[in-house]
C-alpha positions as YAML, in Angstrom:
chain: A
units: angstrom
residues:
- id: 1
  name: UNK
  ca: [-0.26, 0.11, 0.42]
- id: 2
  name: UNK
  ca: [1.42, 3.55, -0.76]
- id: 3
  name: UNK
  ca: [1.11, 5.73, 1.77]
- id: 4
  name: UNK
  ca: [0.12, 9.32, 0.30]
- id: 5
  name: UNK
  ca: [2.26, 12.47, 0.91]
- id: 6
  name: UNK
  ca: [0.35, 14.46, 2.02]
- id: 7
  name: UNK
  ca: [-0.72, 12.20, 4.80]
- id: 8
  name: UNK
  ca: [3.16, 11.88, 5.90]
- id: 9
  name: UNK
  ca: [3.04, 15.97, 5.85]
- id: 10
  name: UNK
  ca: [0.86, 16.23, 7.75]
- id: 11
  name: UNK
  ca: [1.45, 13.87, 10.18]
- id: 12
  name: UNK
  ca: [5.47, 15.33, 10.42]
- id: 13
  name: UNK
  ca: [3.75, 19.34, 10.04]
- id: 14
  name: UNK
  ca: [1.42, 18.15, 13.53]
- id: 15
  name: UNK
  ca: [4.65, 16.28, 15.41]
- id: 16
  name: UNK
  ca: [7.77, 18.04, 14.37]
- id: 17
  name: UNK
  ca: [8.06, 21.26, 16.29]
- id: 18
  name: UNK
  ca: [11.03, 23.53, 15.06]
- id: 19
  name: UNK
  ca: [10.68, 25.97, 18.07]
- id: 20
  name: UNK
  ca: [11.09, 22.15, 20.72]
- id: 21
  name: UNK
  ca: [14.47, 21.10, 18.27]
- id: 22
  name: UNK
  ca: [15.79, 24.81, 18.88]
- id: 23
  name: UNK
  ca: [14.73, 24.99, 22.42]
- id: 24
  name: UNK
  ca: [16.78, 21.34, 23.18]
- id: 25
  name: UNK
  ca: [19.09, 21.58, 20.90]
- id: 26
  name: UNK
  ca: [20.70, 24.81, 21.95]
- id: 27
  name: UNK
  ca: [19.84, 23.56, 25.59]
- id: 28
  name: UNK
  ca: [22.22, 20.35, 25.50]
- id: 29
  name: UNK
  ca: [25.03, 22.15, 23.84]
- id: 30
  name: UNK
  ca: [24.47, 24.66, 26.50]
- id: 31
  name: UNK
  ca: [24.22, 28.13, 23.92]
- id: 32
  name: UNK
  ca: [23.01, 30.88, 23.61]
- id: 33
  name: UNK
  ca: [21.24, 33.18, 20.05]
- id: 34
  name: UNK
  ca: [24.62, 35.24, 20.82]
- id: 35
  name: UNK
  ca: [26.83, 32.35, 20.48]
- id: 36
  name: UNK
  ca: [24.58, 30.64, 18.21]
- id: 37
  name: UNK
  ca: [24.16, 33.95, 15.86]
- id: 38
  name: UNK
  ca: [27.76, 34.35, 15.68]
- id: 39
  name: UNK
  ca: [28.38, 30.43, 15.01]
- id: 40
  name: UNK
  ca: [25.89, 30.34, 12.16]
- id: 41
  name: UNK
  ca: [26.23, 34.11, 10.36]
- id: 42
  name: UNK
  ca: [22.05, 33.64, 11.25]
- id: 43
  name: UNK
  ca: [20.49, 37.64, 12.79]
- id: 44
  name: UNK
  ca: [20.16, 36.55, 16.14]
- id: 45
  name: UNK
  ca: [16.93, 38.17, 15.63]
- id: 46
  name: UNK
  ca: [15.68, 35.53, 12.84]
- id: 47
  name: UNK
  ca: [16.49, 32.30, 15.69]
- id: 48
  name: UNK
  ca: [14.98, 34.55, 18.47]
- id: 49
  name: UNK
  ca: [11.93, 33.96, 16.36]
- id: 50
  name: UNK
  ca: [12.87, 30.33, 15.50]
- id: 51
  name: UNK
  ca: [12.93, 29.38, 18.93]
- id: 52
  name: UNK
  ca: [10.03, 31.21, 20.46]
- id: 53
  name: UNK
  ca: [7.52, 30.05, 17.75]
- id: 54
  name: UNK
  ca: [6.89, 33.27, 16.03]
- id: 55
  name: UNK
  ca: [8.65, 31.60, 12.71]
- id: 56
  name: UNK
  ca: [7.80, 27.60, 12.25]
- id: 57
  name: UNK
  ca: [9.16, 27.64, 8.75]
- id: 58
  name: UNK
  ca: [12.95, 27.87, 8.33]
- id: 59
  name: UNK
  ca: [14.52, 27.44, 5.23]
- id: 60
  name: UNK
  ca: [16.36, 24.23, 4.96]
- id: 61
  name: UNK
  ca: [19.90, 26.27, 4.69]
- id: 62
  name: UNK
  ca: [18.72, 27.72, 8.01]
- id: 63
  name: UNK
  ca: [18.60, 23.97, 9.75]
- id: 64
  name: UNK
  ca: [21.99, 23.10, 7.82]
- id: 65
  name: UNK
  ca: [23.62, 26.81, 9.17]
- id: 66
  name: UNK
  ca: [21.81, 25.40, 12.56]
- id: 67
  name: UNK
  ca: [23.21, 22.01, 12.45]
- id: 68
  name: UNK
  ca: [26.95, 22.82, 12.00]
- id: 69
  name: UNK
  ca: [26.93, 24.92, 14.61]
- id: 70
  name: UNK
  ca: [25.95, 22.65, 16.72]
- id: 71
  name: UNK
  ca: [27.99, 19.59, 15.13]
- id: 72
  name: UNK
  ca: [25.08, 17.65, 14.55]
- id: 73
  name: UNK
  ca: [23.21, 15.87, 12.04]
- id: 74
  name: UNK
  ca: [19.54, 17.35, 9.95]
- id: 75
  name: UNK
  ca: [18.36, 13.56, 11.39]
- id: 76
  name: UNK
  ca: [19.09, 14.71, 15.17]
- id: 77
  name: UNK
  ca: [17.86, 18.15, 14.80]
- id: 78
  name: UNK
  ca: [14.51, 16.46, 13.33]
- id: 79
  name: UNK
  ca: [14.62, 13.95, 16.92]
- id: 80
  name: UNK
  ca: [15.01, 16.62, 18.83]
- id: 81
  name: UNK
  ca: [11.65, 18.72, 16.97]
- id: 82
  name: UNK
  ca: [9.97, 15.00, 18.21]
- id: 83
  name: UNK
  ca: [7.35, 15.90, 21.09]
- id: 84
  name: UNK
  ca: [8.01, 12.19, 22.95]
- id: 85
  name: UNK
  ca: [11.64, 12.77, 22.96]
- id: 86
  name: UNK
  ca: [12.20, 16.47, 24.69]
- id: 87
  name: UNK
  ca: [10.99, 14.89, 28.29]
- id: 88
  name: UNK
  ca: [13.69, 12.35, 27.99]
- id: 89
  name: UNK
  ca: [16.80, 14.59, 26.49]
- id: 90
  name: UNK
  ca: [15.86, 17.74, 29.47]
- id: 91
  name: UNK
  ca: [15.41, 15.52, 32.23]
- id: 92
  name: UNK
  ca: [18.42, 15.56, 33.73]
- id: 93
  name: UNK
  ca: [19.14, 19.42, 32.37]
- id: 94
  name: UNK
  ca: [19.66, 22.18, 34.73]
- id: 95
  name: UNK
  ca: [17.55, 25.14, 33.94]
...
């Protein structure tokens, strides 16, 4: 049985969160928006908009820049954006 692309896209849209991926990635790498901005050459405002959830649709180039700065594969960034991973990943992180 072939699953239609729109079914997959809707499921990912309902589950994946750029905001969650940014928060978890930055927390686990102990990196601030200022540091990430310096490493990616992206504006602090652009990164803050992603982290706060104002911008929910970054370009692939933006995600590639963020992942390169954090030395992580895109697949890991995406995994951090899944709701079931957030609690497990941040359980022992001191805020």
